[in-house]
Short mmCIF file of N, CA and C in Angstrom, two decimals:
data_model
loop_
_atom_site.label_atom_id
_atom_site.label_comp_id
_atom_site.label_asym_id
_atom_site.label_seq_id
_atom_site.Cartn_x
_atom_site.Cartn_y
_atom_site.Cartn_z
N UNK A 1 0.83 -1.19 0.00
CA UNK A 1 0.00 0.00 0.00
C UNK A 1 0.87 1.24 0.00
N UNK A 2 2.07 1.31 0.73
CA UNK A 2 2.68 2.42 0.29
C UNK A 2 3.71 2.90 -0.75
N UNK A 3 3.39 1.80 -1.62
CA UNK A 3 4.25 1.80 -2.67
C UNK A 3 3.10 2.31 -3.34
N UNK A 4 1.88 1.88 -3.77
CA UNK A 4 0.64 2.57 -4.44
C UNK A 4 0.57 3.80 -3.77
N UNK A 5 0.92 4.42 -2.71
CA UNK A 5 0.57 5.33 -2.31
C UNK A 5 1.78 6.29 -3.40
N UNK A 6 3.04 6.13 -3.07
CA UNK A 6 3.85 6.84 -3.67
C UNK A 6 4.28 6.92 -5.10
N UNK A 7 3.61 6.05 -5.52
CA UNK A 7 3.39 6.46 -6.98
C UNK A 7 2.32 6.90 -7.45
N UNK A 8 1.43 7.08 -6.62
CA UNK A 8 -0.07 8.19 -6.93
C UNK A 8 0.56 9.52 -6.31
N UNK A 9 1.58 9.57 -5.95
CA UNK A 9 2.24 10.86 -5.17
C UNK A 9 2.89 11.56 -6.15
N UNK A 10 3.56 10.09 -6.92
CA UNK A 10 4.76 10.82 -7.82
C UNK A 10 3.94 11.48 -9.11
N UNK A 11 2.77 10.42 -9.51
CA UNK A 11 1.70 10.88 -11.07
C UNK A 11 1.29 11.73 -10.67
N UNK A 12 0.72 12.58 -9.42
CA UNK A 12 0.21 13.86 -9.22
C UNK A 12 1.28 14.79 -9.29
N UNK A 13 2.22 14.56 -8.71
CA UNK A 13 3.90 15.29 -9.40
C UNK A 13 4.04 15.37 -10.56
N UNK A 14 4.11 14.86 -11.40
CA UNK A 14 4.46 14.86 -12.56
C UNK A 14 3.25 15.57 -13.51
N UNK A 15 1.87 15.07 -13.12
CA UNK A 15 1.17 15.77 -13.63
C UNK A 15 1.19 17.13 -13.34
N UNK A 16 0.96 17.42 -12.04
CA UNK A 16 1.43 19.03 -12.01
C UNK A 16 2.46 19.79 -12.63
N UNK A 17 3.89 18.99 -12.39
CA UNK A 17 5.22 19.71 -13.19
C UNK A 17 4.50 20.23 -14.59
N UNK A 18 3.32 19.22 -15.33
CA UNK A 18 3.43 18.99 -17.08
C UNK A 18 2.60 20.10 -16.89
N UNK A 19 1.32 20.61 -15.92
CA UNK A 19 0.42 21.47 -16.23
C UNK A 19 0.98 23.13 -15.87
N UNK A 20 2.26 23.13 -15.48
CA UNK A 20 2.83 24.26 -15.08
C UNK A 20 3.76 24.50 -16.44
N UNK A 21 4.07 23.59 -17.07
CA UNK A 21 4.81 23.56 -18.00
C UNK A 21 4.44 23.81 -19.16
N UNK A 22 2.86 23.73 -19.47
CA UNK A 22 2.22 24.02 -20.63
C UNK A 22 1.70 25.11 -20.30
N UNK A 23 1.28 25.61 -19.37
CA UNK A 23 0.94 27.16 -18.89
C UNK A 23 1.95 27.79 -18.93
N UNK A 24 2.86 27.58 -18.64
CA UNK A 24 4.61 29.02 -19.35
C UNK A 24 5.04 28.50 -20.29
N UNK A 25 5.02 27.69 -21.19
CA UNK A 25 5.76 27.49 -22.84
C UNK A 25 4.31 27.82 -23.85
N UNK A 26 4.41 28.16 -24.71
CA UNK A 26 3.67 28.55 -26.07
C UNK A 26 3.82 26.89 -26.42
N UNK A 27 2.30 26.17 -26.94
CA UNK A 27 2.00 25.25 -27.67
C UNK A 27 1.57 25.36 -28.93
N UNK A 28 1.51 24.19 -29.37
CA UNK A 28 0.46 24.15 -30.48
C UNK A 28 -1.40 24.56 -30.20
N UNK A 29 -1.49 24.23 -29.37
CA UNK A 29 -2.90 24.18 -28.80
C UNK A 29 -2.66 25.79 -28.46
N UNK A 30 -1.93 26.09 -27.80
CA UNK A 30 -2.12 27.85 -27.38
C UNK A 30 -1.72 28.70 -28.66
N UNK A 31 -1.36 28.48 -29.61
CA UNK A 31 -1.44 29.01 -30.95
C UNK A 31 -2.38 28.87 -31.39
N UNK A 32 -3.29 27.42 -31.73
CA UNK A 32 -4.60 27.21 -31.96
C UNK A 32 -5.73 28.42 -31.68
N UNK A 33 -5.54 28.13 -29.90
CA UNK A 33 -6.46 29.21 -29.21
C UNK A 33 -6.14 30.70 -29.78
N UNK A 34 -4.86 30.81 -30.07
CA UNK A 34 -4.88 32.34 -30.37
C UNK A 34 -5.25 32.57 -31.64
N UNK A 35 -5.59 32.35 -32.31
CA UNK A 35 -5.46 32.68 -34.01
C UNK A 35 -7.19 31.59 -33.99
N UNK A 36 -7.67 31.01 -33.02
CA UNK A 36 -9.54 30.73 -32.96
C UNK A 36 -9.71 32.15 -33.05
N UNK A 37 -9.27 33.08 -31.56
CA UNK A 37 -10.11 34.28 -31.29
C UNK A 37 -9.47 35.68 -32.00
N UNK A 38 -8.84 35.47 -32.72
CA UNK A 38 -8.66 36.46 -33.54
C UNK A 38 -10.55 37.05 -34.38
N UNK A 39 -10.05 38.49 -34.71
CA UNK A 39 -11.01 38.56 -35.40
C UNK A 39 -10.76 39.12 -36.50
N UNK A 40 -10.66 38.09 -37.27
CA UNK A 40 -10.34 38.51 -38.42
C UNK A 40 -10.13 36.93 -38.77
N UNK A 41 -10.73 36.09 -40.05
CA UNK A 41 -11.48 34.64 -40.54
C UNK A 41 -9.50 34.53 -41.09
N UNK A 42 -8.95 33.44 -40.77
CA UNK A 42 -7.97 33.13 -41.29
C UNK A 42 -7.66 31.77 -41.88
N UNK A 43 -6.90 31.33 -43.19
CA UNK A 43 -7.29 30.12 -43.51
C UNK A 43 -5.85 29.94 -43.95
N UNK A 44 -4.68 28.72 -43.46
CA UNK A 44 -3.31 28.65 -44.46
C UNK A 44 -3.87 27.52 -45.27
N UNK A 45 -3.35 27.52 -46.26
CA UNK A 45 -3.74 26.37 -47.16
C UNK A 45 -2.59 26.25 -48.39
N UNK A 46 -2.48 24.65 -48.71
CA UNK A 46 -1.45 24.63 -49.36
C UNK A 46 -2.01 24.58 -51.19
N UNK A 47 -0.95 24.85 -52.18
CA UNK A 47 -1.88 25.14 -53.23
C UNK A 47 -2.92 24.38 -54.26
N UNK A 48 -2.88 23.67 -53.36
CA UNK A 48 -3.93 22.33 -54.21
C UNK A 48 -5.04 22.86 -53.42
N UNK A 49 -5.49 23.69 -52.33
CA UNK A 49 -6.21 23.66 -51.66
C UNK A 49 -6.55 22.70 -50.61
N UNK A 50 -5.89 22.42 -49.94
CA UNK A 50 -6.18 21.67 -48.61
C UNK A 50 -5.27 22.32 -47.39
N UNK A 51 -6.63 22.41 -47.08
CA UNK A 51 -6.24 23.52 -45.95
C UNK A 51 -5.52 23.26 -44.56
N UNK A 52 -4.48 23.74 -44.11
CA UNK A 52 -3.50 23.11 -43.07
C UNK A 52 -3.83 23.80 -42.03
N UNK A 53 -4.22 24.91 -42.04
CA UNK A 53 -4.78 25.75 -40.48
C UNK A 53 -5.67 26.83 -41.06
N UNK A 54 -7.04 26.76 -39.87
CA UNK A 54 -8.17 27.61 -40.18
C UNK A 54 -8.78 28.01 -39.10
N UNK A 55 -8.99 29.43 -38.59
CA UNK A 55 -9.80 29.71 -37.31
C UNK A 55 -11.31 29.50 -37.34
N UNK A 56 -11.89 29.57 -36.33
CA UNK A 56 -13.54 28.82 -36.31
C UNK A 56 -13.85 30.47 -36.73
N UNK A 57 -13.27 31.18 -37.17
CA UNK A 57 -13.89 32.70 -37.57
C UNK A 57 -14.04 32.70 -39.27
N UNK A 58 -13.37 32.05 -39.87
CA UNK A 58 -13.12 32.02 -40.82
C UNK A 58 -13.59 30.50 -41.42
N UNK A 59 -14.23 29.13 -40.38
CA UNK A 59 -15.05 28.69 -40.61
C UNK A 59 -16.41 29.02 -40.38
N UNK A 60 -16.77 30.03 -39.63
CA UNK A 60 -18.30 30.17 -39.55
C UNK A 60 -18.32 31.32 -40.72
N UNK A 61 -17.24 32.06 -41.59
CA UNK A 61 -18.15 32.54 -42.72
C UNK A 61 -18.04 31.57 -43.67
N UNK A 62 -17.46 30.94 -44.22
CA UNK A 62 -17.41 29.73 -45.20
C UNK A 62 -18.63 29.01 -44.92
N UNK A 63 -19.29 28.74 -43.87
CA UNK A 63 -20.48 28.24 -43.14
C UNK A 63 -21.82 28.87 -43.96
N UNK A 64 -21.45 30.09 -43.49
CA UNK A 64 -22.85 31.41 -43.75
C UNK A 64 -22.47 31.37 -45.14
N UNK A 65 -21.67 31.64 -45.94
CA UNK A 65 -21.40 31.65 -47.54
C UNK A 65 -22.20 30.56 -48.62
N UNK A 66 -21.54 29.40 -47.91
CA UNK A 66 -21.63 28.46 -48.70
C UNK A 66 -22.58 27.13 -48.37
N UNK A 67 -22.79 27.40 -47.27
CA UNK A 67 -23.32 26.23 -46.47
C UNK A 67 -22.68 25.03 -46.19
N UNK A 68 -21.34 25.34 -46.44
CA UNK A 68 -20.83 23.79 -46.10
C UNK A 68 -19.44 24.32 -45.46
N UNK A 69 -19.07 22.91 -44.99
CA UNK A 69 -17.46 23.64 -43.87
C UNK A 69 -16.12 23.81 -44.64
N UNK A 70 -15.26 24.34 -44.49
CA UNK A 70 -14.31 24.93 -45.49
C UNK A 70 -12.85 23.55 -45.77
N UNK A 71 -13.32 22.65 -46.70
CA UNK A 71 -12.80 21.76 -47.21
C UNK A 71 -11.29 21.84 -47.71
N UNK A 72 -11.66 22.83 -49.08
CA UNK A 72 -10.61 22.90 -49.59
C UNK A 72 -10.38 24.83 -49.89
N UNK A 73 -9.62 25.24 -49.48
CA UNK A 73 -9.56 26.21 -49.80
C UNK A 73 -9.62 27.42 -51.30
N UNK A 74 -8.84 26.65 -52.16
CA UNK A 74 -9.00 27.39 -53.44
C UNK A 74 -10.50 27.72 -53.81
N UNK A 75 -11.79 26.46 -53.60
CA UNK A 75 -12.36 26.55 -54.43
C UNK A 75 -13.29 27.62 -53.32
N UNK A 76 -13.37 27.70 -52.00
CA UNK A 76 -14.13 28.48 -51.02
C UNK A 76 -13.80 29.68 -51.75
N UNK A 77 -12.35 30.24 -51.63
CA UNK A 77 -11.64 31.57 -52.49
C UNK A 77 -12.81 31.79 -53.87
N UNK A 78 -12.83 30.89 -54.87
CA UNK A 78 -13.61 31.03 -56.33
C UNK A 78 -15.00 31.58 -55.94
N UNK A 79 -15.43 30.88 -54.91
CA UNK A 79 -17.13 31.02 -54.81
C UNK A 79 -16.84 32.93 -53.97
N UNK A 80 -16.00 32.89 -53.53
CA UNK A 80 -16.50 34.37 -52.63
C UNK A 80 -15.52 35.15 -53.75
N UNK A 81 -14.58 34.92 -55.03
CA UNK A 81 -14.55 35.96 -55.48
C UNK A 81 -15.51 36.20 -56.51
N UNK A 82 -15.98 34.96 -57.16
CA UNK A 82 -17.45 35.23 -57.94
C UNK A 82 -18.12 36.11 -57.83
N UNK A 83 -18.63 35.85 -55.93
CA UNK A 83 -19.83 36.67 -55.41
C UNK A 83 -19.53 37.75 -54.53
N UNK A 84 -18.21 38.45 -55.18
CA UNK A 84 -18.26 39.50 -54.43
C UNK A 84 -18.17 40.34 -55.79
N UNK A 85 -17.81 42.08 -55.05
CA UNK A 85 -17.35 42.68 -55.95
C UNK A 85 -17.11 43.66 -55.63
N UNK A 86 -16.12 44.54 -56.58
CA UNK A 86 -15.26 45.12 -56.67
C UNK A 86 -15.48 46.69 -56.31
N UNK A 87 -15.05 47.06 -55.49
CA UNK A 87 -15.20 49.11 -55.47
C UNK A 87 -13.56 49.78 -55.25
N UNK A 88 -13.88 51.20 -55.55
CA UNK A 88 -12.68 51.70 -55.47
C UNK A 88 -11.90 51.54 -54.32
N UNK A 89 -12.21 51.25 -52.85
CA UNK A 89 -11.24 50.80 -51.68
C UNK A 89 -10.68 49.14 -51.80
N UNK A 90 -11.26 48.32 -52.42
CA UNK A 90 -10.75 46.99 -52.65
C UNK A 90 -12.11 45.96 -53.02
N UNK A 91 -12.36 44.82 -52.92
CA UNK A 91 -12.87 44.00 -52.99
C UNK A 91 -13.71 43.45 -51.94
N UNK A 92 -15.14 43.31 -51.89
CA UNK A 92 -15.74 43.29 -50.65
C UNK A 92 -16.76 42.05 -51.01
N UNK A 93 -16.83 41.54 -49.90
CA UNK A 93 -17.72 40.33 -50.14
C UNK A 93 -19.05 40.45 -48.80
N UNK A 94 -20.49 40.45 -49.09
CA UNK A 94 -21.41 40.71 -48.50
C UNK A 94 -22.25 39.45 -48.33
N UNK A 95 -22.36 39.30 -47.00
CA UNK A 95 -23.40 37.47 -46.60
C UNK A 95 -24.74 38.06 -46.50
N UNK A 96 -25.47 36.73 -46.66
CA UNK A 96 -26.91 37.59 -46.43
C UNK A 96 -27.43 37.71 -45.37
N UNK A 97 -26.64 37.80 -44.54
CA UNK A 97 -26.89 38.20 -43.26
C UNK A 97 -26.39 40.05 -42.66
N UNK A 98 -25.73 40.05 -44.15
CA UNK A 98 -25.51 41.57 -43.67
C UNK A 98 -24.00 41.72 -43.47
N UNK A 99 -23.59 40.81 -42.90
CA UNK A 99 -21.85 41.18 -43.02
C UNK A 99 -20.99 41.59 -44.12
N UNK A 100 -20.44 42.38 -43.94
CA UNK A 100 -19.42 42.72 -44.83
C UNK A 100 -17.97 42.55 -45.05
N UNK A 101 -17.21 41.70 -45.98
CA UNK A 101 -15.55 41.20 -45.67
C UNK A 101 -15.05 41.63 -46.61
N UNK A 102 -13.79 42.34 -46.51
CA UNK A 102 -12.93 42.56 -47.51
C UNK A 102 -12.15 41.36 -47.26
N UNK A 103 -10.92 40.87 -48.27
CA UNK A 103 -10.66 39.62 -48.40
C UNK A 103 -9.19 40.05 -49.20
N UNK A 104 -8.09 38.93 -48.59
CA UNK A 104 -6.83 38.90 -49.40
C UNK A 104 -6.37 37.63 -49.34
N UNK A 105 -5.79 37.09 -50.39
CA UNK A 105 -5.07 36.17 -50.36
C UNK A 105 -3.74 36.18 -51.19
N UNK A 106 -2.54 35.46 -50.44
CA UNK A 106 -1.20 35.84 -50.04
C UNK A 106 -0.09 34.97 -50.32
N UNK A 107 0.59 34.32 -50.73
CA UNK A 107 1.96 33.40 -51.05
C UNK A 107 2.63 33.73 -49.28
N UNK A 108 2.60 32.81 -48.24
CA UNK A 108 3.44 33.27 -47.34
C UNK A 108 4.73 32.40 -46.92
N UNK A 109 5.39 32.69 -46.58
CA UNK A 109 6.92 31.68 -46.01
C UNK A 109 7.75 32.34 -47.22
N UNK A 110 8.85 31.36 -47.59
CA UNK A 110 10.12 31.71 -48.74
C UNK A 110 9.30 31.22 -49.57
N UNK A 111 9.80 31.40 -50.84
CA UNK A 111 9.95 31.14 -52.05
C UNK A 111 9.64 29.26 -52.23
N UNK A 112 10.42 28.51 -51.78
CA UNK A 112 10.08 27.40 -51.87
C UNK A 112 8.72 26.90 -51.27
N UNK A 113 8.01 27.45 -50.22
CA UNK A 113 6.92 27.31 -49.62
C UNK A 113 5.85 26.85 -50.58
N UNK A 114 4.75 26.27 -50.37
CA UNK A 114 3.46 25.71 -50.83
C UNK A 114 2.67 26.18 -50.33
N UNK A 115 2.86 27.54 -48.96
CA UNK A 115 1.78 27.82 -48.12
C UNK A 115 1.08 29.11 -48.92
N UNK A 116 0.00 29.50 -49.30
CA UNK A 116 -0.72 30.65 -48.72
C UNK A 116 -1.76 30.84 -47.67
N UNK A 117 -2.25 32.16 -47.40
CA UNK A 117 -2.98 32.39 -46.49
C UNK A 117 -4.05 33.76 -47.29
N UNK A 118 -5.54 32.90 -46.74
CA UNK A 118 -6.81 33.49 -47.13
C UNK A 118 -6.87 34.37 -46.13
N UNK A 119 -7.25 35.87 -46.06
CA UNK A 119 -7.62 36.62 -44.96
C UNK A 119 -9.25 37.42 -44.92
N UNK A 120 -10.16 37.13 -44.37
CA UNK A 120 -11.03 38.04 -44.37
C UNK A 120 -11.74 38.74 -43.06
N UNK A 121 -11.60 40.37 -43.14
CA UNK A 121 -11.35 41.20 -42.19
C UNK A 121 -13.13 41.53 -42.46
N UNK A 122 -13.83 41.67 -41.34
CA UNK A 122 -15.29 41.94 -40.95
C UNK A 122 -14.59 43.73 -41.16
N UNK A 123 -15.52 44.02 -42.41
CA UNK A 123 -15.87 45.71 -42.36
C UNK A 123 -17.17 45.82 -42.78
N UNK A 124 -18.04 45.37 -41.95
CA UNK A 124 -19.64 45.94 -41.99
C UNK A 124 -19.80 47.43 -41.21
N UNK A 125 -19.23 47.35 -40.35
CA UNK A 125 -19.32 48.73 -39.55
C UNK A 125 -18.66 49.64 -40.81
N UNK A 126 -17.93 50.08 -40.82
CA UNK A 126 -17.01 50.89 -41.66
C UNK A 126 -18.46 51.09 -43.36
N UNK A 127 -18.59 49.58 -43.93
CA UNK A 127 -19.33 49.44 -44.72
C UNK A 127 -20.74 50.66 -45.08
N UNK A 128 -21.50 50.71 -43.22
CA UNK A 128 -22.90 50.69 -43.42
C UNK A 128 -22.06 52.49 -43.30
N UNK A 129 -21.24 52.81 -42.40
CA UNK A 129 -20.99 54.01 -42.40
C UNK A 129 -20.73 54.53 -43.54
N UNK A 130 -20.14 54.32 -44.40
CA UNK A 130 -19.95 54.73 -45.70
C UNK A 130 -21.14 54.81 -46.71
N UNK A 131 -22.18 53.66 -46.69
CA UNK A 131 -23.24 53.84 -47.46
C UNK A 131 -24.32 55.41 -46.74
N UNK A 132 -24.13 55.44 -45.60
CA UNK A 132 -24.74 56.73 -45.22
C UNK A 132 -24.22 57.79 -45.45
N UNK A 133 -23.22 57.83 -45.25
CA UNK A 133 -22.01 58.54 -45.76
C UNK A 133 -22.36 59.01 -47.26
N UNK A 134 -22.45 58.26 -47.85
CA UNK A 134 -22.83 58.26 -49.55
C UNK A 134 -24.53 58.85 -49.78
N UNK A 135 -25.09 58.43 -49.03
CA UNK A 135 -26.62 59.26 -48.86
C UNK A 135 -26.15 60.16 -48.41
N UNK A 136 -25.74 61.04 -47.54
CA UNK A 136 -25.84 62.02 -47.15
C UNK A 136 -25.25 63.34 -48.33
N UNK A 137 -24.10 62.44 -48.86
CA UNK A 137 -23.70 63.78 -49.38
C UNK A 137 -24.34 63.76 -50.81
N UNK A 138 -25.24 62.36 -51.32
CA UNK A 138 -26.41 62.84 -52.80
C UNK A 138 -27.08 63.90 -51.97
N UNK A 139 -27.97 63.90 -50.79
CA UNK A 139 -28.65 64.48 -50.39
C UNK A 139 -28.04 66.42 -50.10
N UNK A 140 -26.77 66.06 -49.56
CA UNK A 140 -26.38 67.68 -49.73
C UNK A 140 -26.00 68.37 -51.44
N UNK A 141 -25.55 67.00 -51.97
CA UNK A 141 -25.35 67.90 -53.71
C UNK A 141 -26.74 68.15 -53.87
N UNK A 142 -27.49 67.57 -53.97
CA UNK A 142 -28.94 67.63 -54.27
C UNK A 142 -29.40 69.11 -53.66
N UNK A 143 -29.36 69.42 -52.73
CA UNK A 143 -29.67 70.65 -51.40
C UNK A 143 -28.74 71.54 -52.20
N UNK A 144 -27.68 71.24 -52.84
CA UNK A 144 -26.31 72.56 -53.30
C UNK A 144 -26.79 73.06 -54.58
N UNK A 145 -27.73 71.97 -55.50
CA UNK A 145 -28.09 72.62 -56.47
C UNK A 145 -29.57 73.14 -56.82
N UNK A 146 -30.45 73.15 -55.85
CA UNK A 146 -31.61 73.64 -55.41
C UNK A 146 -31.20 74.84 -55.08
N UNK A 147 -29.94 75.11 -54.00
CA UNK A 147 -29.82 76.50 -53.77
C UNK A 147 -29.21 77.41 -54.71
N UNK A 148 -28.40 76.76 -55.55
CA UNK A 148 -27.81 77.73 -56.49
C UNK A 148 -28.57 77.96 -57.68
N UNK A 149 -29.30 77.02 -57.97
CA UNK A 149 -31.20 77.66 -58.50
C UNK A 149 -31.99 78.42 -58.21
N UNK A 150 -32.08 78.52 -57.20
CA UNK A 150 -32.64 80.02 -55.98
C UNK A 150 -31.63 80.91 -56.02
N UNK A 151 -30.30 81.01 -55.89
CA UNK A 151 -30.23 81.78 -55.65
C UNK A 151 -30.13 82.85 -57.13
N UNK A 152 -29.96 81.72 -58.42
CA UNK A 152 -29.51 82.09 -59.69
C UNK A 152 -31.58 83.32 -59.92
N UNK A 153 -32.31 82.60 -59.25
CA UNK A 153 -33.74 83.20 -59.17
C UNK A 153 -34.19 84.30 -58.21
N UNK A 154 -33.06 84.28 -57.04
CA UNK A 154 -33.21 85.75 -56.49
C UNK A 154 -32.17 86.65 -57.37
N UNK A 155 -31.04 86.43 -58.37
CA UNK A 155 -30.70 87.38 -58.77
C UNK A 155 -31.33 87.85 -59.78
N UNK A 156 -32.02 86.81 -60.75
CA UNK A 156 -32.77 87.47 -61.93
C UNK A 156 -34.46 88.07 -61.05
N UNK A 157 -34.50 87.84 -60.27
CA UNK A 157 -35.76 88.91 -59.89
C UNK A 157 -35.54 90.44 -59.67
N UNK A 158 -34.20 90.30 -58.55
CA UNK A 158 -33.71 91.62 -58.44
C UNK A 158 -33.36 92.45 -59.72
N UNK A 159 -32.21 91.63 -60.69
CA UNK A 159 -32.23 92.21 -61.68
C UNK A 159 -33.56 93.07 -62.45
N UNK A 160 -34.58 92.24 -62.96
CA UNK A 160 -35.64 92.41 -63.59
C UNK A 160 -36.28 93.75 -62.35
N UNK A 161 -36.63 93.40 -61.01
CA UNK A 161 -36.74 94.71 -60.02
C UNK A 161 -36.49 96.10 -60.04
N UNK A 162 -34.91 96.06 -60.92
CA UNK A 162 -34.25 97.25 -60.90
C UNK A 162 -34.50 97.75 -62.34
N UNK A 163 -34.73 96.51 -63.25
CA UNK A 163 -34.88 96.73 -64.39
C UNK A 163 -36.41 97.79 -64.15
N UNK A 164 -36.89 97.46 -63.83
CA UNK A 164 -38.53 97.90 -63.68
C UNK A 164 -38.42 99.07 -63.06
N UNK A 165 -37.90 99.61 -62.18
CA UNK A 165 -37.55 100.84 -61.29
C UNK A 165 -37.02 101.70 -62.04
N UNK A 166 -36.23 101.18 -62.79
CA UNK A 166 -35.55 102.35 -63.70
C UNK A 166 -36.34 103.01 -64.94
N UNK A 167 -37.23 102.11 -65.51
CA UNK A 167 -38.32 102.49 -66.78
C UNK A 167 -39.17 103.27 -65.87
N UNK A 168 -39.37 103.27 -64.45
CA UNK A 168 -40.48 103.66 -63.92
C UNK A 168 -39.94 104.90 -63.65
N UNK A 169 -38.63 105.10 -63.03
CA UNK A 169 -37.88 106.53 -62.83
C UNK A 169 -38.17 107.46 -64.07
N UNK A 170 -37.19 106.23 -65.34
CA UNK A 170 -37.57 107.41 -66.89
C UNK A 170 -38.86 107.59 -67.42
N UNK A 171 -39.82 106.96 -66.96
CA UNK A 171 -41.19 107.49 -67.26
C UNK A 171 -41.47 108.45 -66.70
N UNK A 172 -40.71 108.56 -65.05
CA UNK A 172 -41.52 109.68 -64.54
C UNK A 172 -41.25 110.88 -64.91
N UNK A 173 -39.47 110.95 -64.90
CA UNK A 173 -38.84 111.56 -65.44
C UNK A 173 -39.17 112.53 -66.60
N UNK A 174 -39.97 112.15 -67.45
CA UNK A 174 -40.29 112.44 -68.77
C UNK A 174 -41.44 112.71 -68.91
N UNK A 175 -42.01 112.47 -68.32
CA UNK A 175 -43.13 112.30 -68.52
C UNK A 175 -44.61 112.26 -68.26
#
């Protein structure tokens, strides 16, 4: 019994040493976790498309996109550059849920590498601000040339005003 005792002494030792040991060294699993909660959908994939690392951010839009889970990478890339499109700040891809992603994809490591990396950055905020943004100022050109119509109509009244004042002066004048 105290030989079972001291080797349930030593596995709780050892287990502790290992859980102190993965809490101060960087893992695979704590890389995992970091690049899950990123925000911003990240996908490496090699160029055949099979994808070697992907955050659950960047599987739940492949999810909402396509309806299915992000397999192979190239062809996820085809379907969202199809269905996006193009404006003068870059390339934006819209779910029907309303989100908005701009999107890059990248050759990363050296030269010999097989890796790239898919990136897509949530700009719905930025997005909806800009479409108001864009109403507002049809709505002030719109307002800029109403007034310079008025005002082009208070000068030809005045004109015509003075015009009239003055025939009325030389009538009296004369007459």
């Amino acid at each position: 019994i105290t030989a079972l005792v001291m080797i349930t002494i030593l596995e709780l030792k050892v287990f502790e040493d290992n859980r102190k040991w993965v809490g101060e060294h960087i893992t695979a699993t704590s890389i995992k976790e970091a690049i899950d909660n990123l925000p911003v959908g990240i996908c490496c994939y090699e160029y055949n498309g099979q994808v070697v690392l992907k955050n659950y951010r960047m599987e739940r839009i492949c999810r909402a996109y396509t309806g299915e889970p992000l397999l192979n990478a190239v062809t996820f890339l085809n379907e969202i550059t199809k269905g996006s499109k193009q404006t003068e700040k870059g390339t934006i891809l819209q779910l029907e849920n309303g989100e908005v992603f701009t999107f890059s994809d990248r050759a990363i490591g050296d030269k010999e590498s097989n890796l790239r990396m898919l990136s897509l950055v949530d700009i719905t905020e930025q997005y909806k601000n800009t479409k108001t943004l864009e109403e507002k100022q049809q709505l002030v050109a719109k307002l800029n040339d109403e007034l310079v119509l008025y005002g082009k109509r208070i000068v030809d009244s005045i004109t015509a005003r003075e015009i009239l004042d003055a025939k009325v002066k030389i009538h009296d004048e004369l007459g």
